[in-house]
Amino acid sequence: MTPVTVRVPAKVNLQLSVGPQRDDGYHDLVTVFHAVSLFDEVTVRPADRTSVRVTGQDAASVPAGRANLAARAASALAARLHRRSKSAVHIEIRKRIPMAAGLAGGSADAAATLVACNDLWGAGLSPAELREVAAGLGSDVPFALLGGTAVGQGRGERLTAALAAGTYHWVLAFAAGGLSTPEVYATCDRLRAARGGNGTEAILSTELMAALRSGDPAAVGPQLSNDLQPAAVSLRPGLRRALDAGREFGALGAIVSGSGPTCAFLAASAGHARELAVSLTGAGVCRGAVRVRGPAAGAAVVAAEPG
Ligand code: ATP
């Protein structure tokens, strides 16, 4: 069996609407996922026991071994296939997606591992079957398989591809340190309770969907929305400065990505994105900024190296 390498994108949420907290503690979501061209790469090869090695961005803090979502993905796929022997793999993750950044890097690595093991083991599961295994691993994992632009419902795992035209140029501004997703949700609930509410039912923005169909970034920018943004900003007040600076530098839209703390800025063109990235970095409002394009394709095999 020759090693298999899969490339997988980060995501931003163009809309993230969070409904009231349910009795089981979860929130119903309506979200518009958008995959962008910031990729992790995952290589799997047969081994005597399952292990994970992480290199690149935040490598020292990403959990190794069983706690890594990629290792859990390999086990979940082996269980789904009733594969008892020869299911151990060495998983090598080359990270470019920062950890706990609101870009779903862990989910991306899990999705990549599912695609890689499906190929390595010649299991032949269909994309729909892989998505079922992915949904059991986490609400963002199915989208990392699909890529593109898609509406997510439920906890985000029920996906429908969105009709979106054109290519969008973004700047991702990274913050120092991550934010814990459960803590951001808890803060969102607290802020809502302090205002005497519990949030309202999450509904898909028809304005955003129409703007995406038009392919015009100037129409999309004003429709970006994130219900978790006030919570992320209250936990990291510096994000307000970054968002304001991006708007001053002409971003068509400025938003916290997912649970943060990464901020995503929509640019008018590739050239504008370049200027925006330089200006944001120069203004000292972020740890670093990268230019990316969306939509990007979902997890896909890039190489099957000779053993
Ligand atoms: P989301 O937006 O999906 O909530 P995130 O982008 O904010 O996630 P991740 O980078 O996915 O955050 O990491 C969330 C947590 O998952 C981390 O704190 C880390 O301990 C754990 N984790 C497990 N496996 C991985 C992995 N392969 N890469 C990154 N984090 C991982």
XYZ file of C-alpha atoms and ligand atoms in Angstrom:
338
model
C 0.000 0.000 0.000
C 1.527 3.315 -1.080
C 1.123 6.467 1.085
C -1.744 8.778 0.150
C -1.670 12.581 0.498
C -4.813 14.709 0.675
C -5.109 18.489 0.561
C -7.967 20.090 2.500
C -9.164 23.703 2.797
C -9.978 25.994 5.723
C -13.456 27.522 5.896
C -14.969 30.870 6.726
C -18.662 31.383 7.500
C -20.342 33.987 5.300
C -23.394 33.742 7.551
C -23.457 32.171 10.995
C -26.867 32.406 12.637
C -27.120 30.822 16.059
C -30.595 29.901 17.313
C -31.579 29.689 20.994
C -29.787 27.150 23.176
C -31.695 23.838 23.093
C -32.397 21.605 26.089
C -29.448 19.374 25.121
C -27.127 22.408 25.256
C -26.603 22.627 21.478
C -27.800 25.462 19.262
C -29.587 25.079 15.939
C -27.509 26.819 13.317
C -27.990 28.174 9.866
C -24.638 28.856 8.285
C -23.140 29.503 4.881
C -19.760 27.782 4.682
C -17.176 28.967 2.169
C -13.945 27.020 1.618
C -10.836 29.135 1.054
C -7.389 28.418 -0.387
C -5.524 27.929 2.884
C -4.748 24.229 2.972
C -3.505 21.573 5.378
C -1.967 18.438 3.870
C -2.411 15.012 5.407
C -0.444 11.892 4.425
C -1.421 8.440 5.646
C 0.635 5.267 5.393
C 0.230 1.778 6.863
C 1.869 1.298 10.281
C 2.002 -1.179 13.152
C 0.063 1.186 15.412
C -1.783 4.442 14.772
C 0.247 7.597 15.365
C 0.062 11.265 14.400
C 2.903 13.662 13.588
C 2.167 17.356 13.152
C 4.487 19.873 11.497
C 4.032 23.527 10.496
C 1.674 26.139 11.973
C 0.993 25.699 15.729
C 2.529 22.195 15.510
C 3.702 22.226 19.122
C 0.193 22.832 20.515
C -1.868 20.564 18.247
C -2.630 17.345 20.175
C -0.772 14.253 19.001
C -2.036 10.692 19.236
C -5.647 9.721 19.947
C -6.710 13.238 20.945
C -6.079 14.410 17.404
C -9.282 14.494 15.381
C -7.407 12.915 12.460
C -6.687 9.771 14.522
C -10.349 9.613 15.550
C -11.328 9.888 11.876
C -9.124 6.922 10.928
C -10.678 4.817 13.747
C -14.217 5.839 12.799
C -13.659 4.845 9.184
C -12.091 1.505 10.185
C -15.127 0.824 12.423
C -17.545 1.759 9.627
C -15.728 -0.686 7.328
C -15.548 -3.416 10.043
C -11.833 -3.395 9.311
C -10.108 -5.159 12.192
C -6.628 -5.977 10.878
C -4.287 -3.638 8.991
C -6.240 -0.570 10.067
C -3.346 1.153 11.903
C -1.917 4.156 10.055
C 0.762 6.767 10.546
C -0.824 10.174 9.930
C 1.394 13.101 9.043
C -0.281 16.532 9.138
C 1.417 19.524 7.541
C -0.519 22.425 9.051
C -0.986 25.839 7.526
C -4.409 26.421 9.114
C -3.862 27.931 12.582
C -5.337 26.028 15.529
C -8.455 27.188 17.403
C -8.729 30.060 14.928
C -12.348 29.699 13.759
C -11.145 28.171 10.475
C -12.055 24.539 11.307
C -8.506 23.229 10.912
C -9.072 20.165 13.099
C -12.223 19.275 11.160
C -10.288 19.746 7.918
C -7.617 17.270 9.059
C -10.316 14.755 10.019
C -11.956 15.078 6.600
C -8.595 14.701 4.858
C -7.866 11.546 6.873
C -11.219 10.018 5.863
C -10.486 10.621 2.159
C -6.894 9.395 2.505
C -7.785 6.172 4.371
C -10.693 5.462 2.012
C -8.137 5.595 -0.822
C -5.306 3.796 1.031
C -7.557 0.898 1.976
C -9.319 0.795 -1.406
C -12.594 0.937 0.544
C -14.551 2.701 -2.187
C -17.016 4.544 0.092
C -19.020 7.103 -1.873
C -18.867 10.838 -1.018
C -22.307 10.502 0.657
C -21.120 7.543 2.765
C -17.967 9.429 3.782
C -20.122 12.424 4.757
C -22.103 10.168 7.124
C -18.919 9.076 8.907
C -17.783 12.723 8.913
C -20.998 13.917 10.608
C -20.262 11.603 13.531
C -16.893 13.290 14.042
C -17.999 16.923 14.217
C -20.352 19.442 12.680
C -17.733 21.077 10.408
C -16.213 17.836 9.086
C -18.778 17.092 6.317
C -18.230 20.541 4.801
C -14.449 20.054 4.647
C -15.181 17.019 2.426
C -17.553 18.972 0.187
C -15.787 22.356 -0.155
C -17.134 25.176 -2.338
C -19.920 27.248 -0.813
C -22.737 25.455 1.029
C -25.589 26.049 3.433
C -25.287 24.093 6.681
C -28.229 23.391 9.002
C -28.819 21.466 12.211
C -25.479 21.709 13.994
C -23.992 22.651 10.606
C -23.673 19.072 9.324
C -26.802 18.998 7.087
C -25.406 20.480 3.870
C -26.814 21.832 0.625
C -24.480 23.203 -2.048
C -25.162 26.913 -2.636
C -25.533 28.578 -6.015
C -22.595 30.964 -5.884
C -20.976 32.643 -8.885
C -17.471 34.041 -9.223
C -14.259 34.010 -7.228
C -13.846 36.007 -4.026
C -10.584 37.492 -2.778
C -10.131 37.502 0.989
C -7.587 38.513 3.553
C -7.437 36.400 6.706
C -5.972 38.302 9.646
C -4.645 35.965 12.335
C -4.667 36.817 16.029
C -2.130 35.711 18.594
C -3.538 32.658 20.399
C -6.806 30.863 19.786
C -10.343 30.996 21.161
C -12.193 27.977 22.520
C -15.389 27.358 20.544
C -17.420 26.209 23.634
C -16.313 29.316 25.516
C -17.434 31.577 22.658
C -20.878 29.901 22.556
C -21.189 30.203 26.354
C -20.310 33.903 26.120
C -22.898 34.349 23.355
C -25.565 32.802 25.649
C -24.461 35.022 28.540
C -24.595 38.197 26.444
C -28.069 37.241 25.215
C -29.277 36.474 28.764
C -27.931 39.829 29.971
C -30.146 41.489 27.337
C -33.073 39.429 28.622
C -33.253 37.095 25.601
C -32.191 33.689 24.355
C -31.760 34.490 20.642
C -34.233 34.011 17.834
C -34.714 31.203 15.335
C -31.831 30.957 12.842
C -32.957 31.774 9.290
C -31.007 31.716 6.021
C -30.337 35.197 4.629
C -32.045 35.494 1.246
C -30.095 38.729 0.659
C -26.774 36.893 1.049
C -27.888 34.069 -1.246
C -28.967 36.553 -3.938
C -25.649 38.413 -3.609
C -23.710 35.132 -3.971
C -25.671 34.277 -7.133
C -24.715 37.672 -8.579
C -20.997 36.942 -8.100
C -20.438 40.583 -7.107
C -18.222 40.984 -4.010
C -19.586 44.501 -3.483
C -23.053 42.946 -3.057
C -21.795 40.106 -0.836
C -19.710 42.269 1.547
C -22.578 44.050 3.351
C -24.505 40.766 3.778
C -21.807 38.941 5.787
C -23.033 38.197 9.317
C -21.910 36.267 12.374
C -23.973 35.922 15.562
C -20.840 34.798 17.438
C -18.988 38.024 16.635
C -20.105 40.024 19.712
C -18.990 37.133 21.949
C -15.614 36.761 20.203
C -15.043 40.536 20.398
C -16.012 40.644 24.077
C -13.441 37.891 24.788
C -10.847 39.606 22.554
C -11.527 43.358 22.465
C -8.546 43.831 20.086
C -10.619 42.244 17.290
C -12.755 45.390 17.143
C -9.653 47.374 16.107
C -8.803 44.852 13.407
C -12.359 44.908 11.991
C -12.467 48.722 12.015
C -9.025 48.967 10.387
C -10.061 46.579 7.600
C -13.143 48.673 6.828
C -11.027 51.864 6.824
C -8.694 50.208 4.303
C -11.680 49.630 2.025
C -12.681 46.035 2.768
C -16.127 45.335 1.252
C -16.964 43.218 4.292
C -15.230 42.563 7.618
C -16.201 39.698 9.881
C -14.936 37.364 12.586
C -14.599 33.865 11.087
C -16.705 31.278 12.949
C -15.900 31.381 16.659
C -12.798 33.499 15.951
C -10.356 34.995 16.554
C -9.385 35.096 12.844
C -10.962 38.029 10.994
C -11.929 37.674 7.316
C -11.936 40.716 5.045
C -13.533 40.641 1.594
C -11.512 42.543 -1.036
C -12.647 43.991 -4.353
C -9.908 42.236 -6.357
C -6.657 40.269 -6.024
C -4.723 43.563 -6.076
C -6.924 45.066 -3.387
C -6.402 41.969 -1.237
C -2.633 42.430 -1.552
C -2.870 46.074 -0.398
C -5.268 45.167 2.397
C -2.972 42.446 3.739
C -0.002 44.859 3.788
C -2.057 47.638 5.443
C -3.505 45.365 8.151
C -0.107 43.937 8.996
C 1.456 47.428 8.968
C -1.258 48.777 11.276
C -0.245 46.169 13.857
C -3.812 44.936 14.360
C -2.992 41.266 13.714
C -0.240 38.691 14.110
C -0.109 38.222 10.346
C -2.340 38.304 7.281
C -2.647 36.002 4.267
C -4.501 36.386 0.987
C -6.803 33.527 -0.011
C -9.403 32.823 -2.689
C -12.770 31.186 -2.344
C -14.513 28.978 -3.102
C -11.870 26.216 -2.874
C -12.464 22.522 -3.571
C -13.009 20.103 -0.679
C -10.611 17.404 0.551
C -8.979 15.641 -2.403
C -6.100 13.261 -3.050
C -3.091 15.129 -4.452
C -0.517 12.369 -4.653
C -0.136 8.661 -4.195
C 3.652 8.448 -3.810
C 5.489 5.298 -4.685
C 5.959 3.292 -1.510
P -14.175 25.319 14.748
O -14.263 26.606 14.023
O -14.498 24.103 13.936
O -14.813 25.295 16.095
P -11.452 25.994 15.233
O -10.968 26.294 13.860
O -11.720 27.155 16.106
O -12.673 25.038 15.122
P -9.566 23.831 15.456
O -8.267 24.294 14.865
O -10.364 22.906 14.648
O -10.419 25.086 15.947
O -9.199 23.173 16.896
C -10.128 23.033 17.920
C -9.516 22.123 18.995
O -9.397 20.809 18.453
C -8.102 22.527 19.389
O -8.129 23.212 20.597
C -7.329 21.210 19.485
O -7.031 20.880 20.818
C -8.244 20.138 18.930
N -7.655 19.377 17.776
C -7.731 18.053 17.602
N -7.162 17.690 16.442
C -6.717 18.796 15.852
C -6.051 19.030 14.604
N -5.743 18.058 13.747
N -5.763 20.316 14.303
C -6.116 21.327 15.156
N -6.720 21.126 16.327
C -7.042 19.883 16.691
